[in-house]
Amino acid sequence: MNTKENIGHREALTLLIIMMSGKIFLSFPRDMVTLGEAAGWFIVILAGILSLIGFAFIYLLIRKFPGKNIIEIARVICGPIFGSLIGLIFFLFFLTISSLFLRQFVESFILAILPRTPISVITVGFLILLIYSCLLGIQTISRVAWFFGPYLLAGLIIILFFSLKRADPQNLLPILGTGPISLLKSSLPNISLFAEILLFGLLAPLITKKQKLLGVGVYSLIISMAINAAIVVIVILVFNYIAAAKQIFPVFQLARLVVLEEFLQRVEAAFVFLWFFTGAIQLSGLFYGAVTSFAQAFRIQDYRPLSFPIAVLIFTLSLLPASMVKAVELNDFIVGNYYPLITFGIPLLLWLISLIVKKNSSACDVQ
């Protein structure tokens, strides 16, 4: 990997927040309401807390092996063969999530604003953008995230604020929805809501202020959890959980409800720009994760030339689901159930192995 790249902790923080919150513009709020009914927001909170625990193992590895990313750490702990195998697993993770998110974003654009445009045309357009961003490097991607981040948040807050006039607090009842046991069971597989935090393991060596690493990871998870939970709460307040479960893109429907007499109407037109920039930044980060994971797995110094063949692979995979519904099911309820094993399970396993290796080496030194 090109180690000359460096990113600030604020840029890394903003990029991770956007990557973990970009799903709010897709079917994510509907999925949470379907699982937890009026308490769908509570699943987000529980999943966020569990993700913080899982992130601890990523951070412990980064702290134990300073200057190395998580794939390099795996190679040190497990040897070159198993280290490369773990790198390939991470590559498949980012490849899968990039392909399915790309398909959902493209389908959402077609349904919302470009109903007559072939899916392949929009997909190719997005991929050209992703290739260009990858060629520019993660430093540029993170700076774009840092620049647009405040504007994206401000636009989202405005839309949500003006939609609150239609809110009904009674829609949040019953407060525990399907019950505490059911919510806890739903939150366990939905740790995948924050699976993008795995990118932190690749970015850590590039962040200039190493003393800020813990804050970047923890704050990105907490802020993303707050944004995602707030979105689900407002969707339930405005639509109630029964109606929200029938909305394909609930946040887009919220934007369509914003009307200020004759002065401000059809806010969804401006919402599309918010939607586009968030999706572009999120997908750029995921695409970078796929490309650099592959490069790390095979010890390729410059990841940029890999962006073209991997983009072709993502294009092919994104068109495999028969429909957007199938893509959502794959990402959220089938393939997505295995994301936590990769994002948090592998770092936990690496951390445990590192402890065993350290104990064995210490015992040998004593002898």
Short mmCIF file of N, CA and C in Angstrom, two decimals, residues 30-43 171-179 182-183 232 236 240-242 244-245:
data_model
loop_
_atom_site.label_atom_id
_atom_site.label_comp_id
_atom_site.label_asym_id
_atom_site.label_seq_id
_atom_site.Cartn_x
_atom_site.Cartn_y
_atom_site.Cartn_z
N ARG A 30 -36.66 1.36 7.26
CA ARG A 30 -37.75 0.39 7.11
C ARG A 30 -37.36 -0.95 7.71
N ASP A 31 -36.11 -1.37 7.51
CA ASP A 31 -35.66 -2.64 8.06
C ASP A 31 -35.72 -2.64 9.58
N MET A 32 -35.31 -1.53 10.20
CA MET A 32 -35.33 -1.44 11.66
C MET A 32 -36.75 -1.47 12.20
N VAL A 33 -37.65 -0.80 11.51
CA VAL A 33 -39.06 -0.78 11.93
C VAL A 33 -39.68 -2.17 11.75
N THR A 34 -39.30 -2.85 10.69
CA THR A 34 -39.82 -4.20 10.46
C THR A 34 -39.39 -5.15 11.58
N LEU A 35 -38.16 -4.98 12.06
CA LEU A 35 -37.63 -5.86 13.10
C LEU A 35 -38.15 -5.50 14.49
N GLY A 36 -38.19 -4.20 14.79
CA GLY A 36 -38.51 -3.79 16.16
C GLY A 36 -39.79 -3.02 16.33
N GLU A 37 -40.53 -2.82 15.23
CA GLU A 37 -41.78 -2.04 15.26
C GLU A 37 -41.51 -0.66 15.86
N ALA A 38 -42.27 -0.24 16.87
CA ALA A 38 -42.11 1.11 17.41
C ALA A 38 -40.78 1.31 18.11
N ALA A 39 -40.08 0.24 18.44
CA ALA A 39 -38.79 0.32 19.11
C ALA A 39 -37.64 -0.01 18.16
N GLY A 40 -37.85 0.20 16.87
CA GLY A 40 -36.78 -0.08 15.91
C GLY A 40 -35.52 0.70 16.21
N TRP A 41 -35.67 1.91 16.74
CA TRP A 41 -34.52 2.74 17.09
C TRP A 41 -33.67 2.09 18.17
N PHE A 42 -34.32 1.31 19.04
CA PHE A 42 -33.61 0.68 20.15
C PHE A 42 -32.65 -0.40 19.65
N ILE A 43 -32.99 -1.04 18.53
CA ILE A 43 -32.10 -2.03 17.93
C ILE A 43 -30.80 -1.35 17.49
N ASN A 171 -46.92 7.53 18.32
CA ASN A 171 -46.41 6.50 17.40
C ASN A 171 -45.24 5.72 17.98
N LEU A 172 -44.61 6.24 19.04
CA LEU A 172 -43.48 5.55 19.66
C LEU A 172 -43.92 4.48 20.65
N LEU A 173 -45.22 4.34 20.83
CA LEU A 173 -45.74 3.33 21.76
C LEU A 173 -46.15 2.08 21.00
N PRO A 174 -45.93 0.89 21.56
CA PRO A 174 -45.28 0.61 22.85
C PRO A 174 -43.78 0.88 22.79
N ILE A 175 -43.23 1.41 23.86
CA ILE A 175 -41.87 1.90 23.85
C ILE A 175 -40.84 0.80 23.60
N LEU A 176 -41.16 -0.43 24.00
CA LEU A 176 -40.24 -1.56 23.78
C LEU A 176 -40.66 -2.42 22.60
N GLY A 177 -41.59 -1.95 21.81
CA GLY A 177 -41.96 -2.63 20.58
C GLY A 177 -42.30 -4.09 20.75
N THR A 178 -41.51 -4.95 20.16
CA THR A 178 -41.77 -6.39 20.19
C THR A 178 -41.31 -7.05 21.48
N GLY A 179 -40.76 -6.27 22.42
CA GLY A 179 -40.31 -6.82 23.69
C GLY A 179 -38.80 -6.83 23.82
N SER A 182 -36.84 -9.92 22.26
CA SER A 182 -36.87 -9.87 20.80
C SER A 182 -35.94 -8.79 20.26
N LEU A 183 -35.90 -7.63 20.93
CA LEU A 183 -35.03 -6.54 20.50
C LEU A 183 -33.56 -6.94 20.63
N VAL A 232 -34.48 6.78 12.59
CA VAL A 232 -35.54 5.79 12.81
C VAL A 232 -36.63 6.35 13.72
N ILE A 236 -40.59 6.91 12.57
CA ILE A 236 -41.70 6.33 13.33
C ILE A 236 -42.66 7.42 13.81
N ASN A 240 -45.67 6.41 11.76
CA ASN A 240 -45.97 5.26 12.62
C ASN A 240 -45.32 4.01 12.02
N TYR A 241 -45.07 3.03 12.85
CA TYR A 241 -44.23 1.92 12.41
C TYR A 241 -44.90 1.06 11.34
N ILE A 242 -46.23 1.03 11.32
CA ILE A 242 -46.92 0.21 10.31
C ILE A 242 -46.75 0.83 8.92
N ALA A 244 -44.46 3.09 8.10
CA ALA A 244 -43.03 3.19 7.77
C ALA A 244 -42.51 1.89 7.18
N ALA A 245 -43.05 0.76 7.64
CA ALA A 245 -42.62 -0.54 7.13
C ALA A 245 -43.00 -0.74 5.67
#
